[in-house]
């Protein structure tokens, strides 16, 4: 029953996405374009002693992946936002479905989409000569890391979508927060290059741990830092998931559990 | 025969204001019961409580014998809720068939029956020929009929219709009425909230007029008209609810 609900809703998300081909095309291409231009131009200005590698492109790949996941988090919450405003959420809530199906289907769909994009990014990077130090198993580990980050970002965006009075506020907040979230992390520069206060902020940012994990997998191999970074990411994801579930519960509590 | 709708002294307050005030309402199997009232009288609030979307502040509401709060899941299995606002935005990039199949799955129609059941209800409302067009391209009347079709997917015992013909042209209204009548002949119970007195007169076995959240008068359309010697339900309605415009927020 539950699987049928999640599948049906995932079909809805998939069809909606596939119908908007241009949207899909640009969404898939965007990170690759970022990788080429952003890493290409910034790479020349980077000091290898600060970055810790001469291969800035490889260094930037995890940052671009995180960047993509953050951007997709915003679009992940959009259907919920609009279902809420158009009243279709009420129709769904009047059906004999589990409340969680709505959220879980969105996670499932978003993880699928993001995984596809991560693979495109890695493929473009491969073409540009970047080989993950951990090989094919590393690619899988990167996918898992990106999926965890997707969970965290989607949950955060869904919580925000539930909490705001309308989509105007949602976009104002996400527009305001997205770039600082990225730049207050190790997405494009290592933590050591930041002023002390910024390092403190970046250490509290879940992006930092996802990027750290992916960067170790890209550049260093299976290192001891990996479980630490992954552990922090799992913790952050779990926390955001709780916040998301709580906000969704609040949103739907008027609609009776 | 048990009551399909059994509402007893149902109230819903929002802060200081009382949207529904000690309302009592019943519907037996196969009945079409009209819920009439000026804007802001509490029709939609009542319906939202019956559709398990809003918990009552006090009183009880049972649908098919199940309490809308304690047994919300059982209620949801037995109601088809056709909302007032058709909001195709959430699925306008889907075809009518896709939307119907997705909702059939959400109503737990057995997997193997989903396609057939979706085709059946689309046929029932005369949308078979347009089933594979995007909902985006549907007219207002077609969208309403699609909503109606989706409300029937799980063969509900109670169909809750909130303004089913709002904004439709005359042809579409008659079309929708024909469907509702046909469903009633097959034994479906219908709760109909409407602002159209002619619609209530044509379709309803019994009516309850509410105002300021309270029941004003109930009876069959003929009884209500005869009681005050009126020719039309419009007269009945205005006699009981007055001519003043309502300024309560909906």
PDB file of N, CA and C in Angstrom, chain B residues 69-134:
ATOM      1  N   UNK B  69     -12.323  12.246  13.554  1.00  0.00           N
ATOM      2  CA  UNK B  69     -11.019  12.473  14.176  1.00  0.00           C
ATOM      3  C   UNK B  69     -10.352  11.143  14.538  1.00  0.00           C
ATOM      4  N   UNK B  70     -11.097  10.321  15.304  1.00  0.00           N
ATOM      5  CA  UNK B  70     -10.471   9.096  15.812  1.00  0.00           C
ATOM      6  C   UNK B  70     -10.296   8.032  14.741  1.00  0.00           C
ATOM      7  N   UNK B  71     -11.181   8.033  13.739  1.00  0.00           N
ATOM      8  CA  UNK B  71     -11.088   7.024  12.682  1.00  0.00           C
ATOM      9  C   UNK B  71     -10.972   7.697  11.320  1.00  0.00           C
ATOM     10  N   UNK B  72     -10.107   8.736  11.274  1.00  0.00           N
ATOM     11  CA  UNK B  72      -9.974   9.526  10.036  1.00  0.00           C
ATOM     12  C   UNK B  72      -9.646   8.637   8.832  1.00  0.00           C
ATOM     13  N   UNK B  73      -8.794   7.642   9.046  1.00  0.00           N
ATOM     14  CA  UNK B  73      -8.396   6.772   7.948  1.00  0.00           C
ATOM     15  C   UNK B  73      -9.581   6.008   7.362  1.00  0.00           C
ATOM     16  N   UNK B  74     -10.471   5.535   8.242  1.00  0.00           N
ATOM     17  CA  UNK B  74     -11.660   4.823   7.774  1.00  0.00           C
ATOM     18  C   UNK B  74     -12.592   5.752   7.012  1.00  0.00           C
ATOM     19  N   UNK B  75     -12.668   7.001   7.482  1.00  0.00           N
ATOM     20  CA  UNK B  75     -13.519   7.982   6.799  1.00  0.00           C
ATOM     21  C   UNK B  75     -12.966   8.250   5.404  1.00  0.00           C
ATOM     22  N   UNK B  76     -11.644   8.452   5.330  1.00  0.00           N
ATOM     23  CA  UNK B  76     -11.029   8.804   4.044  1.00  0.00           C
ATOM     24  C   UNK B  76     -11.246   7.726   2.985  1.00  0.00           C
ATOM     25  N   UNK B  77     -11.301   6.476   3.431  1.00  0.00           N
ATOM     26  CA  UNK B  77     -11.525   5.380   2.484  1.00  0.00           C
ATOM     27  C   UNK B  77     -12.925   5.436   1.882  1.00  0.00           C
ATOM     28  N   UNK B  78     -13.839   6.121   2.570  1.00  0.00           N
ATOM     29  CA  UNK B  78     -15.250   6.061   2.183  1.00  0.00           C
ATOM     30  C   UNK B  78     -15.802   7.336   1.590  1.00  0.00           C
ATOM     31  N   UNK B  79     -14.964   8.389   1.540  1.00  0.00           N
ATOM     32  CA  UNK B  79     -15.461   9.639   0.968  1.00  0.00           C
ATOM     33  C   UNK B  79     -14.750   9.986  -0.326  1.00  0.00           C
ATOM     34  N   UNK B  80     -15.506  10.625  -1.214  1.00  0.00           N
ATOM     35  CA  UNK B  80     -14.911  11.260  -2.384  1.00  0.00           C
ATOM     36  C   UNK B  80     -15.126  12.746  -2.194  1.00  0.00           C
ATOM     37  N   UNK B  81     -14.042  13.494  -2.196  1.00  0.00           N
ATOM     38  CA  UNK B  81     -14.130  14.921  -1.895  1.00  0.00           C
ATOM     39  C   UNK B  81     -13.794  15.708  -3.148  1.00  0.00           C
ATOM     40  N   UNK B  82     -14.770  16.422  -3.661  1.00  0.00           N
ATOM     41  CA  UNK B  82     -14.541  17.256  -4.836  1.00  0.00           C
ATOM     42  C   UNK B  82     -14.504  18.704  -4.359  1.00  0.00           C
ATOM     43  N   UNK B  83     -13.328  19.266  -4.412  1.00  0.00           N
ATOM     44  CA  UNK B  83     -13.124  20.568  -3.797  1.00  0.00           C
ATOM     45  C   UNK B  83     -13.713  21.694  -4.628  1.00  0.00           C
ATOM     46  N   UNK B  84     -13.914  22.802  -3.927  1.00  0.00           N
ATOM     47  CA  UNK B  84     -14.496  23.974  -4.562  1.00  0.00           C
ATOM     48  C   UNK B  84     -13.594  24.520  -5.662  1.00  0.00           C
ATOM     49  N   UNK B  85     -12.353  24.759  -5.296  1.00  0.00           N
ATOM     50  CA  UNK B  85     -11.446  25.314  -6.293  1.00  0.00           C
ATOM     51  C   UNK B  85     -10.761  24.192  -7.046  1.00  0.00           C
ATOM     52  N   UNK B  86     -10.942  24.200  -8.341  1.00  0.00           N
ATOM     53  CA  UNK B  86     -10.151  23.282  -9.138  1.00  0.00           C
ATOM     54  C   UNK B  86      -8.815  23.978  -9.338  1.00  0.00           C
ATOM     55  N   UNK B  87      -7.753  23.309  -8.966  1.00  0.00           N
ATOM     56  CA  UNK B  87      -6.441  23.946  -9.040  1.00  0.00           C
ATOM     57  C   UNK B  87      -5.526  23.095  -9.895  1.00  0.00           C
ATOM     58  N   UNK B  88      -5.671  23.192 -11.197  1.00  0.00           N
ATOM     59  CA  UNK B  88      -4.923  22.261 -12.059  1.00  0.00           C
ATOM     60  C   UNK B  88      -3.422  22.511 -12.045  1.00  0.00           C
ATOM     61  N   UNK B  89      -2.976  23.541 -11.334  1.00  0.00           N
ATOM     62  CA  UNK B  89      -1.552  23.858 -11.384  1.00  0.00           C
ATOM     63  C   UNK B  89      -0.668  22.692 -10.978  1.00  0.00           C
ATOM     64  N   UNK B  90      -1.137  21.937  -9.980  1.00  0.00           N
ATOM     65  CA  UNK B  90      -0.337  20.832  -9.483  1.00  0.00           C
ATOM     66  C   UNK B  90      -0.221  19.682 -10.468  1.00  0.00           C
ATOM     67  N   UNK B  91      -1.077  19.659 -11.491  1.00  0.00           N
ATOM     68  CA  UNK B  91      -1.011  18.531 -12.413  1.00  0.00           C
ATOM     69  C   UNK B  91      -1.320  18.952 -13.834  1.00  0.00           C
ATOM     70  N   UNK B  92      -1.164  20.241 -14.137  1.00  0.00           N
ATOM     71  CA  UNK B  92      -1.543  20.678 -15.479  1.00  0.00           C
ATOM     72  C   UNK B  92      -0.611  20.163 -16.549  1.00  0.00           C
ATOM     73  N   UNK B  93       0.559  19.676 -16.133  1.00  0.00           N
ATOM     74  CA  UNK B  93       1.442  19.070 -17.111  1.00  0.00           C
ATOM     75  C   UNK B  93       1.163  17.572 -17.273  1.00  0.00           C
ATOM     76  N   UNK B  94       0.135  17.082 -16.597  1.00  0.00           N
ATOM     77  CA  UNK B  94      -0.241  15.683 -16.750  1.00  0.00           C
ATOM     78  C   UNK B  94      -1.460  15.592 -17.652  1.00  0.00           C
ATOM     79  N   UNK B  95      -1.677  14.439 -18.245  1.00  0.00           N
ATOM     80  CA  UNK B  95      -2.914  14.240 -18.986  1.00  0.00           C
ATOM     81  C   UNK B  95      -4.004  13.843 -17.988  1.00  0.00           C
ATOM     82  N   UNK B  96      -5.244  13.962 -18.453  1.00  0.00           N
ATOM     83  CA  UNK B  96      -6.366  13.581 -17.590  1.00  0.00           C
ATOM     84  C   UNK B  96      -6.221  12.140 -17.133  1.00  0.00           C
ATOM     85  N   UNK B  97      -5.779  11.273 -18.054  1.00  0.00           N
ATOM     86  CA  UNK B  97      -5.635   9.854 -17.717  1.00  0.00           C
ATOM     87  C   UNK B  97      -4.542   9.644 -16.666  1.00  0.00           C
ATOM     88  N   UNK B  98      -3.431  10.336 -16.848  1.00  0.00           N
ATOM     89  CA  UNK B  98      -2.328  10.178 -15.886  1.00  0.00           C
ATOM     90  C   UNK B  98      -2.742  10.620 -14.488  1.00  0.00           C
ATOM     91  N   UNK B  99      -3.389  11.772 -14.423  1.00  0.00           N
ATOM     92  CA  UNK B  99      -3.851  12.253 -13.109  1.00  0.00           C
ATOM     93  C   UNK B  99      -4.806  11.247 -12.472  1.00  0.00           C
ATOM     94  N   UNK B 100      -5.717  10.739 -13.274  1.00  0.00           N
ATOM     95  CA  UNK B 100      -6.716   9.806 -12.756  1.00  0.00           C
ATOM     96  C   UNK B 100      -6.064   8.512 -12.294  1.00  0.00           C
ATOM     97  N   UNK B 101      -5.098   8.018 -13.064  1.00  0.00           N
ATOM     98  CA  UNK B 101      -4.412   6.776 -12.670  1.00  0.00           C
ATOM     99  C   UNK B 101      -3.602   6.968 -11.400  1.00  0.00           C
ATOM    100  N   UNK B 102      -2.940   8.115 -11.303  1.00  0.00           N
ATOM    101  CA  UNK B 102      -2.143   8.385 -10.102  1.00  0.00           C
ATOM    102  C   UNK B 102      -3.052   8.440  -8.875  1.00  0.00           C
ATOM    103  N   UNK B 103      -4.188   9.119  -9.013  1.00  0.00           N
ATOM    104  CA  UNK B 103      -5.095   9.205  -7.863  1.00  0.00           C
ATOM    105  C   UNK B 103      -5.741   7.847  -7.558  1.00  0.00           C
ATOM    106  N   UNK B 104      -5.962   7.044  -8.599  1.00  0.00           N
ATOM    107  CA  UNK B 104      -6.494   5.698  -8.360  1.00  0.00           C
ATOM    108  C   UNK B 104      -5.524   4.906  -7.483  1.00  0.00           C
ATOM    109  N   UNK B 105      -4.239   5.027  -7.788  1.00  0.00           N
ATOM    110  CA  UNK B 105      -3.234   4.332  -6.974  1.00  0.00           C
ATOM    111  C   UNK B 105      -3.222   4.874  -5.549  1.00  0.00           C
ATOM    112  N   UNK B 106      -3.415   6.183  -5.418  1.00  0.00           N
ATOM    113  CA  UNK B 106      -3.420   6.786  -4.079  1.00  0.00           C
ATOM    114  C   UNK B 106      -4.651   6.343  -3.285  1.00  0.00           C
ATOM    115  N   UNK B 107      -5.716   5.994  -3.984  1.00  0.00           N
ATOM    116  CA  UNK B 107      -6.907   5.458  -3.314  1.00  0.00           C
ATOM    117  C   UNK B 107      -6.806   3.938  -3.136  1.00  0.00           C
ATOM    118  N   UNK B 108      -5.638   3.374  -3.434  1.00  0.00           N
ATOM    119  CA  UNK B 108      -5.392   1.949  -3.242  1.00  0.00           C
ATOM    120  C   UNK B 108      -6.261   1.054  -4.102  1.00  0.00           C
ATOM    121  N   UNK B 109      -6.620   1.523  -5.278  1.00  0.00           N
ATOM    122  CA  UNK B 109      -7.243   0.625  -6.250  1.00  0.00           C
ATOM    123  C   UNK B 109      -6.177  -0.421  -6.581  1.00  0.00           C
ATOM    124  N   UNK B 110      -6.540  -1.711  -6.559  1.00  0.00           N
ATOM    125  CA  UNK B 110      -5.523  -2.751  -6.806  1.00  0.00           C
ATOM    126  C   UNK B 110      -4.737  -2.460  -8.093  1.00  0.00           C
ATOM    127  N   UNK B 111      -3.437  -2.664  -8.010  1.00  0.00           N
ATOM    128  CA  UNK B 111      -2.538  -2.280  -9.085  1.00  0.00           C
ATOM    129  C   UNK B 111      -3.021  -2.710 -10.484  1.00  0.00           C
ATOM    130  N   UNK B 112      -3.530  -3.925 -10.549  1.00  0.00           N
ATOM    131  CA  UNK B 112      -3.946  -4.437 -11.858  1.00  0.00           C
ATOM    132  C   UNK B 112      -5.225  -3.779 -12.368  1.00  0.00           C
ATOM    133  N   UNK B 113      -5.958  -3.153 -11.442  1.00  0.00           N
ATOM    134  CA  UNK B 113      -7.234  -2.553 -11.816  1.00  0.00           C
ATOM    135  C   UNK B 113      -7.116  -1.060 -12.105  1.00  0.00           C
ATOM    136  N   UNK B 114      -5.958  -0.474 -11.796  1.00  0.00           N
ATOM    137  CA  UNK B 114      -5.808   0.984 -11.873  1.00  0.00           C
ATOM    138  C   UNK B 114      -6.188   1.534 -13.248  1.00  0.00           C
ATOM    139  N   UNK B 115      -5.589   0.959 -14.302  1.00  0.00           N
ATOM    140  CA  UNK B 115      -5.840   1.481 -15.648  1.00  0.00           C
ATOM    141  C   UNK B 115      -7.311   1.366 -16.026  1.00  0.00           C
ATOM    142  N   UNK B 116      -7.884   0.206 -15.757  1.00  0.00           N
ATOM    143  CA  UNK B 116      -9.282  -0.038 -16.129  1.00  0.00           C
ATOM    144  C   UNK B 116     -10.221   0.892 -15.348  1.00  0.00           C
ATOM    145  N   UNK B 117      -9.946   1.038 -14.049  1.00  0.00           N
ATOM    146  CA  UNK B 117     -10.825   1.873 -13.224  1.00  0.00           C
ATOM    147  C   UNK B 117     -10.733   3.338 -13.658  1.00  0.00           C
ATOM    148  N   UNK B 118      -9.531   3.798 -13.961  1.00  0.00           N
ATOM    149  CA  UNK B 118      -9.365   5.179 -14.424  1.00  0.00           C
ATOM    150  C   UNK B 118     -10.148   5.392 -15.719  1.00  0.00           C
ATOM    151  N   UNK B 119     -10.054   4.426 -16.636  1.00  0.00           N
ATOM    152  CA  UNK B 119     -10.779   4.542 -17.899  1.00  0.00           C
ATOM    153  C   UNK B 119     -12.290   4.562 -17.652  1.00  0.00           C
ATOM    154  N   UNK B 120     -12.733   3.755 -16.688  1.00  0.00           N
ATOM    155  CA  UNK B 120     -14.170   3.707 -16.367  1.00  0.00           C
ATOM    156  C   UNK B 120     -14.709   5.058 -15.916  1.00  0.00           C
ATOM    157  N   UNK B 121     -14.014   5.675 -14.950  1.00  0.00           N
ATOM    158  CA  UNK B 121     -14.551   6.934 -14.423  1.00  0.00           C
ATOM    159  C   UNK B 121     -14.439   8.059 -15.456  1.00  0.00           C
ATOM    160  N   UNK B 122     -13.407   7.998 -16.293  1.00  0.00           N
ATOM    161  CA  UNK B 122     -13.293   9.018 -17.341  1.00  0.00           C
ATOM    162  C   UNK B 122     -14.432   8.869 -18.346  1.00  0.00           C
ATOM    163  N   UNK B 123     -14.774   7.618 -18.638  1.00  0.00           N
ATOM    164  CA  UNK B 123     -15.901   7.332 -19.526  1.00  0.00           C
ATOM    165  C   UNK B 123     -17.208   7.857 -18.918  1.00  0.00           C
ATOM    166  N   UNK B 124     -17.339   7.623 -17.629  1.00  0.00           N
ATOM    167  CA  UNK B 124     -18.548   8.017 -16.903  1.00  0.00           C
ATOM    168  C   UNK B 124     -18.823   9.514 -17.022  1.00  0.00           C
ATOM    169  N   UNK B 125     -17.769  10.337 -16.996  1.00  0.00           N
ATOM    170  CA  UNK B 125     -17.985  11.786 -17.069  1.00  0.00           C
ATOM    171  C   UNK B 125     -17.763  12.314 -18.492  1.00  0.00           C
ATOM    172  N   UNK B 126     -17.676  11.387 -19.439  1.00  0.00           N
ATOM    173  CA  UNK B 126     -17.591  11.795 -20.838  1.00  0.00           C
ATOM    174  C   UNK B 126     -16.252  12.394 -21.237  1.00  0.00           C
ATOM    175  N   UNK B 127     -15.185  11.956 -20.588  1.00  0.00           N
ATOM    176  CA  UNK B 127     -13.875  12.532 -20.926  1.00  0.00           C
ATOM    177  C   UNK B 127     -12.955  11.554 -21.669  1.00  0.00           C
ATOM    178  N   UNK B 128     -13.495  10.394 -22.026  1.00  0.00           N
ATOM    179  CA  UNK B 128     -12.644   9.387 -22.681  1.00  0.00           C
ATOM    180  C   UNK B 128     -11.893   9.947 -23.886  1.00  0.00           C
ATOM    181  N   UNK B 129     -12.604  10.735 -24.679  1.00  0.00           N
ATOM    182  CA  UNK B 129     -12.001  11.242 -25.906  1.00  0.00           C
ATOM    183  C   UNK B 129     -10.859  12.224 -25.622  1.00  0.00           C
ATOM    184  N   UNK B 130     -10.877  12.806 -24.414  1.00  0.00           N
ATOM    185  CA  UNK B 130      -9.866  13.821 -24.095  1.00  0.00           C
ATOM    186  C   UNK B 130      -8.865  13.327 -23.058  1.00  0.00           C
ATOM    187  N   UNK B 131      -8.926  12.034 -22.769  1.00  0.00           N
ATOM    188  CA  UNK B 131      -8.147  11.491 -21.649  1.00  0.00           C
ATOM    189  C   UNK B 131      -6.646  11.712 -21.822  1.00  0.00           C
ATOM    190  N   UNK B 132      -6.178  11.731 -23.062  1.00  0.00           N
ATOM    191  CA  UNK B 132      -4.736  11.827 -23.262  1.00  0.00           C
ATOM    192  C   UNK B 132      -4.259  13.237 -23.593  1.00  0.00           C
ATOM    193  N   UNK B 133      -5.146  14.192 -23.387  1.00  0.00           N
ATOM    194  CA  UNK B 133      -4.715  15.599 -23.520  1.00  0.00           C
ATOM    195  C   UNK B 133      -4.239  16.100 -22.158  1.00  0.00           C
ATOM    196  N   UNK B 134      -3.364  17.095 -22.184  1.00  0.00           N
ATOM    197  CA  UNK B 134      -2.900  17.679 -20.927  1.00  0.00           C
ATOM    198  C   UNK B 134      -4.058  18.407 -20.241  1.00  0.00           C
TER     199      UNK B 134
END
